[in-house]
Amino acid sequence: MKILVTGGAGYIGSHTCTVLLENGYDIVVADNLANSSMDAIDGIKKITQKSFPFYKTDLCDEAATEEIFASHKFDCVIHFAGLKAVAESVAKPIMYYENNLISTLNICKCMKKHRVPKIIFSSSAVVYKNDNPMPLTEDSPLGSINAYGWSKFMCEQILRDFAATETDFSVVSLRYFNPVGAHTSGLIGEEPSGIPNNLMPFIAQTARGIHSEIKIFGNDYDTPDGTGIRDYIHVMDLAEGHMNAINFANKNTGFEVFNLGTGRGVSVLEMITTFETVNGLKLPYSIAPRRAGDLPVSYTSPKKAEKILGFKAKRTIEDMCRDTWNFRR
């Protein structure tokens, strides 16, 4: 089975590539390296001891995308490629809509022309409304407060309509919660450009001395320790979840969506203290005002993914902290 992995040099994409190669799949990677680097491609090859074609391609370029599809006979696409910084999407919404929607439309056109019948789409929990009760399920009301979330929402709608017309095709949308961690080899992991918006890379950079302290945005939420709670999932669990999605797509047609998380909420303070304990470190932190738009609590119900995909996250937050620091140091 040959799979086109778009955005395969990115954080989740690179880890998924290792899982695919280790399970006997042939892959082709397309990435414009806007938010990634060839270091990840080199890391995948070192981990798996396998080579694969790589295209430095902007998927918003329809002709360049068509050239990739014309050069290979794909059985499936895993579509990670896209801009993903929430704060940047608020400042530059048109750029996000243009990039994320046009690339998805070009992929759909090429899939239709070349009869590639399966696509696994990299979606996000940001497609859910902020006022939903917890835990979030796949039936929770949808909506967003930023252009990144709306672009994922719109891409899902494009794919939903695509599956309705191409009735022999299978579309699986995976709504990720909070991916963290790294490959145990330490060769690939999360490498954000600039100052990270997410907690774990900021913790790791603070441990390296890049930042003087961790800022905790709010300690007066209605949670056990007052800090925000999120559903963190190890990136390798997430990568393996794509194998389950491929197996599902092989047996089903139409559009289906699954939340991928652990079902367990972890607070900011719990993550910091676990990182300290696991890695034998002491991390300075201070309390800052709440950030606009941050939720007190967000976590999923993993029941649908467990029942239908047969997927269950198995790595712990200790694993997440250990593997993150192993990569970062």
mmCIF file of C-alpha atoms in Angstrom:
data_model
loop_
_atom_site.group_PDB
_atom_site.id
_atom_site.type_symbol
_atom_site.label_atom_id
_atom_site.label_comp_id
_atom_site.label_asym_id
_atom_site.label_seq_id
_atom_site.Cartn_x
_atom_site.Cartn_y
_atom_site.Cartn_z
ATOM 1 C CA MET A 1 0.000 0.000 0.000
ATOM 2 C CA LYS A 2 1.434 3.375 -1.015
ATOM 3 C CA ILE A 3 0.515 6.462 0.983
ATOM 4 C CA LEU A 4 1.074 10.139 0.229
ATOM 5 C CA VAL A 5 1.887 11.902 3.498
ATOM 6 C CA THR A 6 1.446 15.652 3.149
ATOM 7 C CA GLY A 7 3.227 17.659 5.823
ATOM 8 C CA GLY A 8 5.285 14.560 6.605
ATOM 9 C CA ALA A 9 8.238 16.603 7.868
ATOM 10 C CA GLY A 10 6.080 18.201 10.554
ATOM 11 C CA TYR A 11 5.682 17.149 14.169
ATOM 12 C CA ILE A 12 2.818 14.646 13.943
ATOM 13 C CA GLY A 13 3.541 13.815 10.311
ATOM 14 C CA SER A 14 7.140 12.744 10.927
ATOM 15 C CA HIS A 15 6.184 10.438 13.799
ATOM 16 C CA THR A 16 3.403 8.914 11.705
ATOM 17 C CA CYS A 17 5.879 8.305 8.872
ATOM 18 C CA THR A 18 8.047 6.198 11.203
ATOM 19 C CA VAL A 19 5.038 4.096 12.211
ATOM 20 C CA LEU A 20 3.957 3.611 8.598
ATOM 21 C CA LEU A 21 7.415 2.552 7.431
ATOM 22 C CA GLU A 22 7.897 0.189 10.369
ATOM 23 C CA ASN A 23 4.570 -1.458 9.491
ATOM 24 C CA GLY A 24 5.488 -2.128 5.878
ATOM 25 C CA TYR A 25 3.791 0.772 4.086
ATOM 26 C CA ASP A 26 5.428 2.618 1.198
ATOM 27 C CA ILE A 27 5.301 6.369 1.643
ATOM 28 C CA VAL A 28 5.878 9.521 -0.371
ATOM 29 C CA VAL A 29 6.286 12.749 1.608
ATOM 30 C CA ALA A 30 5.307 16.210 0.351
ATOM 31 C CA ASP A 31 6.132 19.238 2.509
ATOM 32 C CA ASN A 32 7.017 22.850 1.739
ATOM 33 C CA LEU A 33 9.152 23.022 4.932
ATOM 34 C CA ALA A 34 7.444 26.255 5.989
ATOM 35 C CA ASN A 35 7.083 24.968 9.570
ATOM 36 C CA SER A 36 9.510 22.048 9.461
ATOM 37 C CA SER A 37 12.957 21.067 8.222
ATOM 38 C CA MET A 38 14.889 18.318 6.503
ATOM 39 C CA ASP A 39 16.183 17.288 9.936
ATOM 40 C CA ALA A 40 12.891 15.468 10.481
ATOM 41 C CA ILE A 41 13.200 13.641 7.147
ATOM 42 C CA ASP A 42 16.740 12.601 8.066
ATOM 43 C CA GLY A 43 15.487 11.476 11.481
ATOM 44 C CA ILE A 44 12.760 9.301 9.954
ATOM 45 C CA LYS A 45 15.333 7.606 7.713
ATOM 46 C CA LYS A 46 17.738 7.015 10.616
ATOM 47 C CA ILE A 47 15.006 5.542 12.824
ATOM 48 C CA THR A 48 13.536 3.236 10.183
ATOM 49 C CA GLN A 49 16.643 2.596 8.039
ATOM 50 C CA LYS A 50 14.372 3.120 5.031
ATOM 51 C CA SER A 51 14.324 5.670 2.239
ATOM 52 C CA PHE A 52 11.352 7.238 0.464
ATOM 53 C CA PRO A 53 10.640 9.944 -2.113
ATOM 54 C CA PHE A 54 10.435 13.498 -0.767
ATOM 55 C CA TYR A 55 8.935 16.479 -2.613
ATOM 56 C CA LYS A 56 9.563 20.026 -1.406
ATOM 57 C CA THR A 57 6.191 21.168 -2.701
ATOM 58 C CA ASP A 58 3.584 23.758 -1.833
ATOM 59 C CA LEU A 59 0.273 21.924 -2.130
ATOM 60 C CA CYS A 60 -1.466 25.205 -2.904
ATOM 61 C CA ASP A 61 0.280 24.873 -6.280
ATOM 62 C CA GLU A 62 -2.217 22.737 -8.177
ATOM 63 C CA ALA A 63 0.185 21.838 -11.008
ATOM 64 C CA ALA A 64 2.900 20.740 -8.582
ATOM 65 C CA THR A 65 0.404 18.665 -6.607
ATOM 66 C CA GLU A 66 -0.861 17.058 -9.812
ATOM 67 C CA GLU A 67 2.721 16.156 -10.760
ATOM 68 C CA ILE A 68 3.139 14.167 -7.531
ATOM 69 C CA PHE A 69 -0.105 12.251 -8.082
ATOM 70 C CA ALA A 70 0.794 11.573 -11.719
ATOM 71 C CA SER A 71 4.179 10.164 -10.695
ATOM 72 C CA HIS A 72 2.865 7.573 -8.221
ATOM 73 C CA LYS A 73 -0.068 5.208 -7.808
ATOM 74 C CA PHE A 74 -1.372 6.075 -4.354
ATOM 75 C CA ASP A 75 -3.836 4.023 -2.339
ATOM 76 C CA CYS A 76 -4.335 6.612 0.393
ATOM 77 C CA VAL A 77 -3.493 10.173 1.429
ATOM 78 C CA ILE A 78 -2.757 11.281 4.986
ATOM 79 C CA HIS A 79 -3.179 15.046 4.957
ATOM 80 C CA PHE A 80 -1.205 16.810 7.711
ATOM 81 C CA ALA A 81 -0.047 19.827 5.687
ATOM 82 C CA GLY A 82 -1.383 23.170 6.865
ATOM 83 C CA LEU A 83 -0.713 26.253 8.925
ATOM 84 C CA LYS A 84 -1.510 25.645 12.574
ATOM 85 C CA ALA A 85 -0.581 28.518 14.928
ATOM 86 C CA VAL A 86 -3.742 29.798 16.606
ATOM 87 C CA ALA A 87 -2.391 33.255 17.476
ATOM 88 C CA GLU A 88 -1.007 33.752 13.974
ATOM 89 C CA SER A 89 -4.351 32.725 12.487
ATOM 90 C CA VAL A 90 -6.059 35.511 14.433
ATOM 91 C CA ALA A 91 -3.580 38.054 13.049
ATOM 92 C CA LYS A 92 -3.523 36.622 9.510
ATOM 93 C CA PRO A 93 -6.868 34.916 8.866
ATOM 94 C CA ILE A 94 -6.823 35.222 5.058
ATOM 95 C CA MET A 95 -3.440 33.483 4.895
ATOM 96 C CA TYR A 96 -4.836 30.582 6.940
ATOM 97 C CA TYR A 97 -8.004 30.198 4.900
ATOM 98 C CA GLU A 98 -6.098 30.433 1.628
ATOM 99 C CA ASN A 99 -3.395 27.939 2.589
ATOM 100 C CA ASN A 100 -5.445 25.326 4.410
ATOM 101 C CA LEU A 101 -8.473 25.304 2.122
ATOM 102 C CA ILE A 102 -6.719 25.540 -1.242
ATOM 103 C CA SER A 103 -4.277 22.756 -0.399
ATOM 104 C CA THR A 104 -7.178 20.516 0.642
ATOM 105 C CA LEU A 105 -9.146 21.347 -2.506
ATOM 106 C CA ASN A 106 -6.137 20.559 -4.706
ATOM 107 C CA ILE A 107 -5.693 17.200 -2.998
ATOM 108 C CA CYS A 108 -9.370 16.358 -3.510
ATOM 109 C CA LYS A 109 -9.131 17.243 -7.211
ATOM 110 C CA CYS A 110 -6.093 15.001 -7.652
ATOM 111 C CA MET A 111 -7.645 12.164 -5.665
ATOM 112 C CA LYS A 112 -10.716 12.291 -7.884
ATOM 113 C CA LYS A 113 -8.710 12.429 -11.123
ATOM 114 C CA HIS A 114 -6.347 9.604 -10.145
ATOM 115 C CA ARG A 115 -8.936 7.556 -8.217
ATOM 116 C CA VAL A 116 -7.155 7.553 -4.877
ATOM 117 C CA PRO A 117 -10.023 6.293 -2.706
ATOM 118 C CA LYS A 118 -8.935 7.023 0.872
ATOM 119 C CA ILE A 119 -7.865 10.084 2.859
ATOM 120 C CA ILE A 120 -7.086 10.506 6.554
ATOM 121 C CA PHE A 121 -7.431 14.174 7.505
ATOM 122 C CA SER A 122 -5.527 15.853 10.317
ATOM 123 C CA SER A 123 -8.199 17.852 12.145
ATOM 124 C CA SER A 124 -8.297 19.300 15.648
ATOM 125 C CA ALA A 125 -10.347 19.680 18.798
ATOM 126 C CA VAL A 126 -10.444 23.430 18.070
ATOM 127 C CA VAL A 127 -13.428 22.742 15.780
ATOM 128 C CA TYR A 128 -15.642 22.403 18.891
ATOM 129 C CA LYS A 129 -17.506 25.308 20.456
ATOM 130 C CA ASN A 130 -16.007 26.767 23.618
ATOM 131 C CA ASP A 131 -19.137 26.372 25.722
ATOM 132 C CA ASN A 132 -19.574 22.612 25.317
ATOM 133 C CA PRO A 133 -19.917 20.442 28.424
ATOM 134 C CA MET A 134 -17.097 17.982 29.043
ATOM 135 C CA PRO A 135 -16.107 15.476 27.913
ATOM 136 C CA LEU A 136 -16.246 16.403 24.256
ATOM 137 C CA THR A 137 -17.712 13.778 21.961
ATOM 138 C CA GLU A 138 -17.834 13.632 18.172
ATOM 139 C CA ASP A 139 -21.432 14.891 18.417
ATOM 140 C CA SER A 140 -20.585 17.988 20.476
ATOM 141 C CA PRO A 141 -21.625 21.242 18.723
ATOM 142 C CA LEU A 142 -19.026 22.652 16.352
ATOM 143 C CA GLY A 143 -17.694 26.188 16.091
ATOM 144 C CA SER A 144 -14.479 28.105 16.678
ATOM 145 C CA ILE A 145 -13.096 31.459 17.831
ATOM 146 C CA ASN A 146 -10.089 31.653 15.505
ATOM 147 C CA ALA A 147 -9.272 31.269 11.816
ATOM 148 C CA TYR A 148 -7.221 28.123 12.382
ATOM 149 C CA GLY A 149 -10.193 26.334 13.941
ATOM 150 C CA TRP A 150 -12.579 27.576 11.278
ATOM 151 C CA SER A 151 -10.182 26.463 8.528
ATOM 152 C CA LYS A 152 -10.206 22.933 9.964
ATOM 153 C CA PHE A 153 -13.997 23.090 10.239
ATOM 154 C CA MET A 154 -14.252 24.181 6.596
ATOM 155 C CA CYS A 155 -11.816 21.512 5.414
ATOM 156 C CA GLU A 156 -13.951 18.893 7.151
ATOM 157 C CA GLN A 157 -17.001 20.226 5.308
ATOM 158 C CA ILE A 158 -15.153 20.084 1.986
ATOM 159 C CA LEU A 159 -14.215 16.482 2.687
ATOM 160 C CA ARG A 160 -17.711 15.610 3.892
ATOM 161 C CA ASP A 161 -19.172 16.893 0.618
ATOM 162 C CA PHE A 162 -16.402 15.184 -1.355
ATOM 163 C CA ALA A 163 -17.269 11.826 0.236
ATOM 164 C CA ALA A 164 -20.968 12.383 -0.509
ATOM 165 C CA THR A 165 -20.273 12.659 -4.250
ATOM 166 C CA GLU A 166 -17.430 10.127 -4.517
ATOM 167 C CA THR A 167 -19.441 7.366 -2.887
ATOM 168 C CA ASP A 168 -16.727 4.707 -3.242
ATOM 169 C CA PHE A 169 -14.237 6.889 -1.337
ATOM 170 C CA SER A 170 -13.475 6.830 2.386
ATOM 171 C CA VAL A 171 -12.712 9.983 4.385
ATOM 172 C CA VAL A 172 -11.646 9.756 8.035
ATOM 173 C CA SER A 173 -11.194 12.989 9.992
ATOM 174 C CA LEU A 174 -9.156 12.684 13.183
ATOM 175 C CA ARG A 175 -9.696 15.456 15.709
ATOM 176 C CA TYR A 176 -6.534 15.602 17.788
ATOM 177 C CA PHE A 177 -6.453 16.907 21.321
ATOM 178 C CA ASN A 178 -3.044 18.012 22.690
ATOM 179 C CA PRO A 179 -0.124 16.060 21.184
ATOM 180 C CA VAL A 180 3.114 16.094 23.176
ATOM 181 C CA GLY A 181 6.206 13.908 23.566
ATOM 182 C CA ALA A 182 8.689 12.636 21.003
ATOM 183 C CA HIS A 183 10.087 9.462 19.496
ATOM 184 C CA THR A 184 12.055 7.482 22.081
ATOM 185 C CA SER A 185 15.170 7.699 19.894
ATOM 186 C CA GLY A 186 15.295 11.451 20.468
ATOM 187 C CA LEU A 187 15.862 11.940 16.740
ATOM 188 C CA ILE A 188 12.522 13.602 16.015
ATOM 189 C CA GLY A 189 10.190 15.674 18.167
ATOM 190 C CA GLU A 190 8.392 18.994 18.378
ATOM 191 C CA GLU A 191 10.542 21.859 17.112
ATOM 192 C CA PRO A 192 8.385 25.008 17.103
ATOM 193 C CA SER A 193 9.676 28.147 15.432
ATOM 194 C CA GLY A 194 9.796 31.207 17.658
ATOM 195 C CA ILE A 195 8.255 31.269 21.131
ATOM 196 C CA PRO A 196 5.917 28.273 21.603
ATOM 197 C CA ASN A 197 2.241 28.856 22.270
ATOM 198 C CA ASN A 198 1.817 25.392 23.769
ATOM 199 C CA LEU A 199 2.778 24.276 27.249
ATOM 200 C CA MET A 200 5.087 21.292 26.725
ATOM 201 C CA PRO A 201 7.596 22.842 24.298
ATOM 202 C CA PHE A 202 7.746 25.903 26.558
ATOM 203 C CA ILE A 203 8.471 23.678 29.556
ATOM 204 C CA ALA A 204 11.238 21.928 27.626
ATOM 205 C CA GLN A 205 12.773 25.182 26.415
ATOM 206 C CA THR A 206 12.708 26.564 29.953
ATOM 207 C CA ALA A 207 14.486 23.422 31.146
ATOM 208 C CA ARG A 208 17.171 24.142 28.545
ATOM 209 C CA GLY A 209 17.529 27.710 29.818
ATOM 210 C CA ILE A 210 16.032 29.346 26.733
ATOM 211 C CA HIS A 211 13.374 31.023 28.895
ATOM 212 C CA SER A 212 13.857 32.271 32.443
ATOM 213 C CA GLU A 213 10.557 30.844 33.667
ATOM 214 C CA ILE A 214 7.254 29.279 32.692
ATOM 215 C CA LYS A 215 4.278 31.586 32.731
ATOM 216 C CA ILE A 216 1.084 29.923 33.965
ATOM 217 C CA PHE A 217 -1.848 31.845 32.539
ATOM 218 C CA GLY A 218 -4.387 31.803 35.344
ATOM 219 C CA ASN A 219 -4.491 29.876 38.636
ATOM 220 C CA ASP A 220 -8.036 30.796 39.598
ATOM 221 C CA TYR A 221 -9.999 28.451 37.356
ATOM 222 C CA ASP A 222 -12.589 26.125 38.861
ATOM 223 C CA THR A 223 -10.206 23.156 38.750
ATOM 224 C CA PRO A 224 -8.524 21.168 41.556
ATOM 225 C CA ASP A 225 -5.337 23.295 41.522
ATOM 226 C CA GLY A 226 -6.733 26.388 39.808
ATOM 227 C CA THR A 227 -4.820 25.892 36.550
ATOM 228 C CA GLY A 228 -6.193 24.930 33.158
ATOM 229 C CA ILE A 229 -6.764 21.270 32.289
ATOM 230 C CA ARG A 230 -6.151 19.688 28.887
ATOM 231 C CA ASP A 231 -6.208 16.220 27.339
ATOM 232 C CA TYR A 232 -2.580 15.484 26.413
ATOM 233 C CA ILE A 233 -1.803 12.545 24.127
ATOM 234 C CA HIS A 234 1.637 11.161 23.315
ATOM 235 C CA VAL A 235 2.531 11.867 19.698
ATOM 236 C CA MET A 236 3.455 8.196 19.164
ATOM 237 C CA ASP A 237 0.000 7.107 20.332
ATOM 238 C CA LEU A 238 -1.427 9.647 17.917
ATOM 239 C CA ALA A 239 0.798 8.356 15.114
ATOM 240 C CA GLU A 240 -0.340 4.800 15.764
ATOM 241 C CA GLY A 241 -3.955 5.978 15.673
ATOM 242 C CA HIS A 242 -3.481 6.685 11.968
ATOM 243 C CA MET A 243 -2.864 2.974 11.430
ATOM 244 C CA ASN A 244 -6.269 2.278 12.979
ATOM 245 C CA ALA A 245 -7.800 4.927 10.715
ATOM 246 C CA ILE A 246 -6.270 3.328 7.604
ATOM 247 C CA ASN A 247 -7.673 -0.063 8.613
ATOM 248 C CA PHE A 248 -11.090 1.523 9.100
ATOM 249 C CA ALA A 249 -10.907 3.285 5.713
ATOM 250 C CA ASN A 250 -9.995 0.014 4.019
ATOM 251 C CA LYS A 251 -13.323 -1.470 5.138
ATOM 252 C CA ASN A 252 -15.680 1.522 4.994
ATOM 253 C CA THR A 253 -16.747 4.299 2.654
ATOM 254 C CA GLY A 254 -18.178 7.735 3.373
ATOM 255 C CA PHE A 255 -17.147 10.364 5.912
ATOM 256 C CA GLU A 256 -16.401 9.556 9.554
ATOM 257 C CA VAL A 257 -14.852 11.522 12.403
ATOM 258 C CA PHE A 258 -13.033 10.405 15.555
ATOM 259 C CA ASN A 259 -11.614 12.240 18.564
ATOM 260 C CA LEU A 260 -8.090 11.106 19.467
ATOM 261 C CA GLY A 261 -7.166 11.768 23.079
ATOM 262 C CA THR A 262 -6.781 9.905 26.346
ATOM 263 C CA GLY A 263 -9.992 10.971 28.072
ATOM 264 C CA ARG A 264 -7.944 12.192 31.050
ATOM 265 C CA GLY A 265 -7.403 15.849 31.841
ATOM 266 C CA VAL A 266 -4.014 17.023 33.125
ATOM 267 C CA SER A 267 -3.526 20.448 34.698
ATOM 268 C CA VAL A 268 -0.694 22.849 33.895
ATOM 269 C CA LEU A 269 0.777 22.441 37.379
ATOM 270 C CA GLU A 270 0.509 18.652 37.223
ATOM 271 C CA MET A 271 2.398 18.609 33.924
ATOM 272 C CA ILE A 272 5.144 20.886 35.277
ATOM 273 C CA THR A 273 5.634 18.872 38.476
ATOM 274 C CA THR A 274 5.598 15.581 36.542
ATOM 275 C CA PHE A 275 8.259 16.931 34.162
ATOM 276 C CA GLU A 276 10.367 17.926 37.175
ATOM 277 C CA THR A 277 9.966 14.561 38.909
ATOM 278 C CA VAL A 278 10.579 12.360 35.868
ATOM 279 C CA ASN A 279 13.629 14.286 34.674
ATOM 280 C CA GLY A 280 15.145 15.324 38.011
ATOM 281 C CA LEU A 281 14.786 19.051 37.325
ATOM 282 C CA LYS A 282 13.471 22.142 39.062
ATOM 283 C CA LEU A 283 11.589 24.595 36.864
ATOM 284 C CA PRO A 284 10.844 28.223 37.799
ATOM 285 C CA TYR A 285 7.347 29.479 37.063
ATOM 286 C CA SER A 286 5.146 32.467 37.781
ATOM 287 C CA ILE A 287 1.433 33.168 37.585
ATOM 288 C CA ALA A 288 0.190 35.486 34.855
ATOM 289 C CA PRO A 289 -3.338 36.713 34.044
ATOM 290 C CA ARG A 290 -5.658 34.415 32.117
ATOM 291 C CA ARG A 291 -5.376 34.533 28.337
ATOM 292 C CA ALA A 292 -8.468 35.517 26.376
ATOM 293 C CA GLY A 293 -10.159 32.489 24.842
ATOM 294 C CA ASP A 294 -8.529 29.877 27.084
ATOM 295 C CA LEU A 295 -10.911 27.274 28.464
ATOM 296 C CA PRO A 296 -10.708 26.096 32.075
ATOM 297 C CA VAL A 297 -11.079 22.444 31.041
ATOM 298 C CA SER A 298 -10.974 20.536 27.747
ATOM 299 C CA TYR A 299 -10.847 16.780 27.324
ATOM 300 C CA THR A 300 -12.474 14.143 25.155
ATOM 301 C CA SER A 301 -14.441 10.986 25.542
ATOM 302 C CA PRO A 302 -12.334 8.309 23.808
ATOM 303 C CA LYS A 303 -15.227 5.843 23.589
ATOM 304 C CA LYS A 304 -15.984 6.091 19.867
ATOM 305 C CA ALA A 305 -12.345 5.651 18.837
ATOM 306 C CA GLU A 306 -11.999 2.711 21.222
ATOM 307 C CA LYS A 307 -15.194 1.009 20.052
ATOM 308 C CA ILE A 308 -14.981 1.560 16.292
ATOM 309 C CA LEU A 309 -11.293 2.141 15.533
ATOM 310 C CA GLY A 310 -9.980 -0.129 18.258
ATOM 311 C CA PHE A 311 -7.700 2.728 19.329
ATOM 312 C CA LYS A 312 -6.670 3.380 22.910
ATOM 313 C CA ALA A 313 -3.798 5.631 23.987
ATOM 314 C CA LYS A 314 -1.386 3.691 26.173
ATOM 315 C CA ARG A 315 1.488 6.043 27.015
ATOM 316 C CA THR A 316 1.457 8.008 30.290
ATOM 317 C CA ILE A 317 2.203 11.644 31.060
ATOM 318 C CA GLU A 318 5.471 10.396 32.564
ATOM 319 C CA ASP A 319 6.336 8.959 29.136
ATOM 320 C CA MET A 320 5.368 12.269 27.517
ATOM 321 C CA CYS A 321 7.656 14.244 29.842
ATOM 322 C CA ARG A 322 10.575 11.813 29.592
ATOM 323 C CA ASP A 323 10.502 11.594 25.804
ATOM 324 C CA THR A 324 10.109 15.357 25.384
ATOM 325 C CA TRP A 325 13.213 16.051 27.486
ATOM 326 C CA ASN A 326 15.172 13.260 25.782
ATOM 327 C CA PHE A 327 14.565 14.974 22.431
ATOM 328 C CA ARG A 328 15.039 18.531 23.669
ATOM 329 C CA ARG A 329 18.378 17.937 25.418
#
